XYZ file of C-alpha atoms in Angstrom:
394
model
C 0.000 0.000 0.000
C 2.835 2.344 0.787
C 4.991 3.437 -2.116
C 8.761 3.552 -2.091
C 10.573 6.732 -1.197
C 11.062 8.302 -4.641
C 11.723 11.553 -6.413
C 13.481 13.281 -3.558
C 15.635 15.167 -6.031
C 12.607 16.339 -7.988
C 11.078 17.875 -4.892
C 13.193 21.002 -5.186
C 11.527 21.853 -8.484
C 8.101 21.925 -6.851
C 8.599 22.822 -3.225
C 9.378 26.446 -2.484
C 12.485 27.378 -0.496
C 10.236 28.707 2.251
C 9.190 25.165 3.122
C 11.561 24.962 6.043
C 10.190 28.046 7.759
C 6.626 26.947 7.111
C 7.472 23.603 8.610
C 8.749 25.263 11.761
C 5.677 27.488 11.987
C 3.144 24.691 11.586
C 4.936 22.168 13.752
C 2.897 21.416 16.891
C 4.296 22.845 20.094
C 3.950 21.103 23.448
C 1.214 22.591 25.576
C 0.603 22.532 29.279
C -1.645 19.619 30.167
C -4.601 20.185 32.457
C -4.228 16.635 33.727
C -2.116 16.076 36.803
C 0.986 14.047 36.030
C 1.287 10.608 37.621
C 3.840 9.969 40.336
C 5.667 7.175 38.530
C 6.944 6.757 34.958
C 5.410 3.291 34.668
C 1.765 4.378 34.706
C -0.089 7.500 33.596
C -3.673 8.629 33.496
C -5.477 7.863 30.232
C -6.509 11.499 30.044
C -2.834 12.460 29.834
C -2.548 10.424 26.635
C -5.580 12.086 25.100
C -4.423 15.528 26.215
C -1.044 14.914 24.565
C -2.822 13.937 21.348
C -4.959 17.098 21.403
C -2.003 19.343 22.194
C 0.057 17.880 19.352
C -2.434 18.386 16.527
C -1.523 20.661 13.635
C -5.194 21.669 13.298
C -6.811 22.092 16.730
C -10.541 21.528 16.839
C -12.792 20.187 14.121
C -13.715 21.873 10.856
C -17.233 20.406 10.782
C -18.099 21.985 7.440
C -15.427 19.924 5.715
C -15.920 16.712 7.683
C -17.650 13.854 5.867
C -20.512 12.544 8.015
C -20.261 9.194 6.259
C -16.746 8.653 7.628
C -17.691 10.092 11.009
C -20.332 7.387 11.240
C -17.831 4.770 10.062
C -15.413 5.637 12.885
C -18.049 6.362 15.518
C -16.816 3.456 17.660
C -13.284 4.833 17.953
C -13.908 6.695 21.253
C -15.458 3.577 22.788
C -12.449 1.519 21.741
C -10.093 4.013 23.349
C -12.190 3.947 26.506
C -12.423 0.142 26.701
C -9.937 -1.029 29.338
C -10.367 -4.614 28.135
C -8.528 -3.693 24.915
C -4.975 -2.490 24.328
C -5.941 0.429 22.082
C -5.307 3.261 24.562
C -1.798 2.128 25.619
C -0.854 1.577 21.953
C -2.330 4.949 20.989
C -0.267 6.505 23.755
C 2.884 4.849 22.440
C 2.330 6.163 18.900
C 1.449 9.654 20.163
C 4.654 9.641 22.221
C 6.745 8.664 19.196
C 5.197 11.418 17.071
C 5.635 14.072 19.756
C 9.251 12.987 20.180
C 9.747 13.396 16.416
C 8.081 16.844 16.521
C 5.285 15.655 14.247
C 1.523 16.358 14.167
C -0.429 13.838 16.202
C -3.068 13.584 13.478
C -0.727 10.891 12.132
C -1.519 8.806 15.240
C -4.944 8.216 13.685
C -3.451 6.286 10.742
C -3.419 2.933 12.613
C -7.125 3.423 13.392
C -7.794 3.663 9.659
C -5.352 0.954 8.632
C -5.696 -1.762 11.265
C -8.045 -0.601 14.004
C -4.938 -0.420 16.211
C -4.388 -4.176 16.034
C -0.658 -5.024 15.779
C -1.435 -8.478 14.402
C -3.865 -7.378 11.676
C -3.366 -9.112 8.326
C -4.984 -8.665 4.943
C -4.455 -12.052 3.354
C -0.956 -12.229 1.922
C -0.837 -8.450 1.488
C -0.512 -5.640 4.055
C 0.088 -6.534 7.692
C 0.521 -5.009 11.107
C -0.426 -1.820 12.893
C 0.454 0.342 9.866
C -0.471 -2.228 7.184
C 2.804 -2.210 5.260
C 3.191 -4.447 2.242
C 6.348 -6.567 2.300
C 8.229 -4.557 -0.333
C 7.611 -1.230 1.362
C 8.519 -2.678 4.751
C 11.866 -3.961 3.502
C 12.626 -0.639 1.830
C 12.105 1.046 5.179
C 14.413 -1.397 6.964
C 11.670 -3.547 8.475
C 12.690 -7.228 8.285
C 10.148 -9.538 6.679
C 10.860 -13.264 6.688
C 9.483 -16.675 7.503
C 10.856 -16.643 11.059
C 10.185 -12.999 11.879
C 7.841 -10.474 10.264
C 8.706 -7.016 11.531
C 5.454 -5.613 10.161
C 3.784 -7.349 13.109
C 6.152 -5.597 15.510
C 4.638 -2.371 16.813
C 8.188 -1.159 17.485
C 9.662 -1.901 14.039
C 6.639 -0.728 12.066
C 6.043 2.437 14.105
C 9.704 3.415 13.886
C 9.599 3.013 10.103
C 6.257 4.808 9.720
C 7.274 7.811 11.827
C 10.605 8.106 10.013
C 8.897 8.000 6.604
C 6.162 10.439 7.642
C 8.779 12.853 8.962
C 10.512 12.780 5.573
C 7.229 13.471 3.786
C 6.210 16.153 6.272
C 9.405 18.060 5.573
C 9.219 17.417 1.832
C 5.733 18.928 1.579
C 6.366 22.070 3.588
C 4.848 20.960 6.866
C 1.396 20.296 5.381
C 0.217 17.133 7.116
C -2.538 16.548 4.544
C -0.108 16.589 1.610
C 2.227 14.321 3.579
C -0.679 11.974 4.241
C -1.595 11.858 0.551
C 2.030 11.050 -0.281
C 2.049 8.349 2.402
C -0.965 6.763 0.751
C -0.213 7.267 -2.937
C 3.537 7.840 -3.048
C 5.398 11.143 -3.016
C 6.225 10.968 -6.725
C 2.536 10.960 -7.657
C 1.778 13.926 -5.403
C 4.750 15.867 -6.763
C 3.591 15.191 -10.323
C 0.068 16.381 -9.514
C 1.394 19.572 -7.947
C 3.645 20.241 -10.922
C 0.784 19.691 -13.382
C -1.399 22.154 -11.478
C 1.363 24.735 -11.136
C 1.255 24.402 -7.361
C 3.920 24.106 -4.706
C 3.855 23.026 -1.081
C 2.998 26.549 0.042
C -0.146 27.050 -2.049
C -1.319 23.510 -2.809
C -4.867 22.637 -1.793
C -4.909 18.896 -1.042
C -8.628 18.490 -1.732
C -8.215 20.085 -5.169
C -4.995 18.408 -6.228
C -5.686 17.021 -9.738
C -5.061 13.491 -10.882
C -5.149 11.741 -7.511
C -7.255 8.638 -6.987
C -10.503 8.661 -5.039
C -8.860 6.388 -2.466
C -6.202 9.005 -1.730
C -8.714 11.844 -1.366
C -10.777 9.646 0.948
C -7.709 8.778 3.007
C -7.403 12.408 4.077
C -11.172 12.638 4.596
C -11.090 9.599 6.880
C -8.444 11.034 9.177
C -10.183 14.402 9.302
C -13.517 12.745 10.148
C -11.877 10.577 12.797
C -10.270 13.643 14.373
C -13.723 15.250 14.481
C -15.255 12.154 16.090
C -12.694 12.294 18.899
C -13.100 16.057 19.234
C -16.884 15.745 19.581
C -16.514 12.911 22.101
C -14.202 14.866 24.392
C -16.513 17.889 24.254
C -19.380 15.738 25.510
C -17.313 14.703 28.528
C -18.171 11.004 28.501
C -14.903 10.065 26.824
C -12.746 11.926 29.328
C -14.540 10.224 32.198
C -13.905 6.814 30.636
C -10.232 7.628 30.035
C -9.711 8.650 33.651
C -7.873 5.486 34.691
C -4.288 4.219 35.103
C -2.705 3.143 31.807
C 0.686 1.426 31.500
C 3.340 3.389 29.623
C 4.633 1.288 26.730
C 8.182 1.496 25.462
C 10.605 -0.668 23.533
C 12.890 -3.158 25.261
C 15.791 -5.092 23.763
C 14.991 -8.803 23.776
C 18.147 -10.897 24.161
C 18.627 -13.403 21.353
C 17.229 -16.793 22.275
C 14.834 -15.371 24.887
C 11.145 -16.213 24.611
C 8.338 -13.785 25.367
C 7.300 -15.898 28.352
C 10.810 -15.771 29.790
C 10.946 -12.003 29.310
C 7.529 -11.667 30.946
C 8.764 -13.606 33.949
C 11.863 -11.465 34.304
C 9.806 -8.269 34.210
C 6.704 -9.487 36.049
C 4.601 -8.647 32.986
C 1.411 -10.455 32.057
C 2.419 -12.961 29.331
C -0.859 -12.642 27.452
C -0.481 -8.854 27.304
C 3.062 -9.214 25.985
C 1.870 -11.649 23.306
C -0.925 -9.304 22.203
C 1.459 -6.366 21.937
C 4.096 -8.388 20.067
C 2.402 -10.747 17.581
C 5.640 -10.931 15.578
C 7.009 -13.098 18.405
C 3.848 -14.601 19.855
C 4.482 -18.053 18.365
C 8.286 -17.979 18.476
C 10.091 -20.126 21.003
C 13.079 -17.802 21.017
C 13.788 -14.343 19.638
C 16.161 -13.761 16.733
C 19.091 -11.404 17.240
C 18.472 -7.659 17.465
C 14.732 -7.756 18.197
C 12.909 -5.228 20.370
C 9.589 -5.816 22.087
C 6.913 -3.364 23.152
C 6.132 -3.710 26.839
C 5.155 -1.690 29.905
C 7.888 0.114 31.790
C 8.224 -2.177 34.770
C 11.400 -3.057 36.667
C 12.185 -6.706 37.295
C 10.987 -7.808 40.719
C 12.955 -10.537 42.525
C 10.757 -13.459 43.438
C 8.087 -12.669 40.848
C 8.258 -15.228 38.070
C 6.477 -15.690 34.816
C 5.460 -19.156 35.984
C 3.217 -17.608 38.626
C 1.404 -15.483 36.095
C 1.258 -18.151 33.430
C -0.091 -20.709 35.870
C -2.755 -18.300 37.055
C -3.915 -17.816 33.469
C -3.727 -21.397 32.229
C -7.167 -22.674 31.359
C -8.684 -19.470 32.748
C -11.649 -19.890 30.436
C -12.204 -23.534 31.280
C -15.347 -24.391 33.247
C -16.454 -20.776 33.301
C -19.985 -21.887 34.110
C -18.938 -24.120 36.987
C -19.457 -22.914 40.549
C -16.298 -21.146 41.671
C -15.057 -21.558 45.246
C -14.463 -18.682 47.599
C -10.794 -18.433 48.490
C -9.903 -16.955 51.860
C -6.358 -16.373 53.000
C -5.146 -18.362 55.977
C -3.984 -15.140 57.523
C -7.526 -13.810 57.431
C -8.463 -16.180 60.240
C -6.263 -14.244 62.593
C -8.756 -12.000 64.350
C -5.969 -10.089 65.998
C -4.545 -8.741 62.729
C -5.096 -4.958 62.752
C -4.313 -4.422 59.059
C -7.380 -3.683 56.907
C -8.073 -6.122 54.108
C -9.366 -5.784 50.566
C -11.502 -8.332 48.757
C -11.877 -8.771 45.019
C -14.242 -11.032 43.098
C -12.564 -12.480 40.019
C -14.278 -11.607 36.753
C -14.221 -13.573 33.519
C -10.874 -13.169 31.765
C -9.062 -11.513 34.687
C -5.524 -12.639 35.432
C -3.533 -12.567 38.641
C -1.236 -9.978 37.081
C -4.116 -7.638 36.192
C -5.655 -7.882 39.663
C -2.311 -7.367 41.385
C -1.568 -4.356 39.198
C -4.961 -2.833 39.971
C -4.444 -2.951 43.732
C -0.723 -2.215 43.775
C 0.441 -5.570 45.136
C 2.760 -8.168 43.650
C 1.475 -11.327 42.006
C 3.318 -13.345 44.644
C 1.567 -11.478 47.465
C -1.828 -11.889 45.835
C -1.464 -15.645 45.401
C 0.219 -16.494 48.703
C -2.204 -14.318 50.685
C -4.985 -16.545 49.415
C -3.267 -19.860 49.968
C -2.687 -20.319 46.246
C 0.423 -21.751 44.670
C 1.839 -21.307 41.200
C -0.401 -24.056 39.808
C -3.589 -22.304 40.899
C -6.186 -21.305 38.328
C -8.254 -18.182 38.892
C -11.881 -18.695 37.948
C -14.764 -16.236 37.724
C -16.502 -15.903 41.078
C -13.447 -16.496 43.254
C -13.170 -14.005 46.107
C -9.585 -13.009 46.815
C -8.567 -11.314 50.032
C -5.335 -9.499 50.845
C -3.984 -6.814 53.126
C -4.294 -3.220 52.016
C -1.009 -1.695 50.983
C 0.218 1.016 53.365
């Protein structure tokens, strides 16, 4: 879907020398967030992510007159997907927004994975495009993303996002800091956009993307989709419901070097990360027994905790969906029988699909503490309906 990086030398014939200054002027500047910053770098409030997206847009607000209601309806579920804490969309969105802000790029580009893959790192379109950004194999290789039988970097959120941001930054500079022209070039290829501008006697300073001649309907609609999606999110935050739903702790995702020969499960154990979460975020390695050399994984920022092993988490999740309809026992910690204990206790009823890691993270305790406090060992299986009890953290 993405074209190769072409015609860089021809750009000077079309793009005015003032492009650099225009680029600087239109580049989004960081703004003060109205959301209080979290105390630790590992977790942030979901509203911080959304605020960073809003602050980084090249075009604040929504130009409703030029927004296509058809595409607004098509992407109407996007706010709900961001708000759904059962999905990984918000942490992934935060990662992409972070990468764009770091590159000094408009955060409108963070909407591309919504259009391309619905923010699913493992999305495939038959034998064609794949991954978060839906690169075809040829384009991926030309942007230094490895594609092979043992490892497909298109399915790596790290590899594909790095390549996409680098390419978009090139296009953004090439087309004078106009994110819409850069987006059209991302979709159709920069050579085609340059040719259209030349034919119309336009340059990057006076080109009107919606009136650029000779472009395909798909390319025009690509810009319309992102604009409509930006409007959908803008309307949702104005109504307030979205911000309320985003007001929750969200893990900060970043890339980690994965030592050659290390499996995702082993890495999860070393970092006390939920193995299923790691597999969802890194489908390029989900079925691999060991990582090839030089691979990076996307994972929460979480220091390794001595005594917390991946076996504990994996055992707690094994067969978690089995016998969901069976009556689940109530588990009470042995320590709870001590009437003299002054420490207050918290109880939690296990819901369908919850893991020990997720519950421990929610209450700020370790997986080991959660399991041992309830008389559970590493072979225990958490089932819906179980009532877990543990001491409140100081």
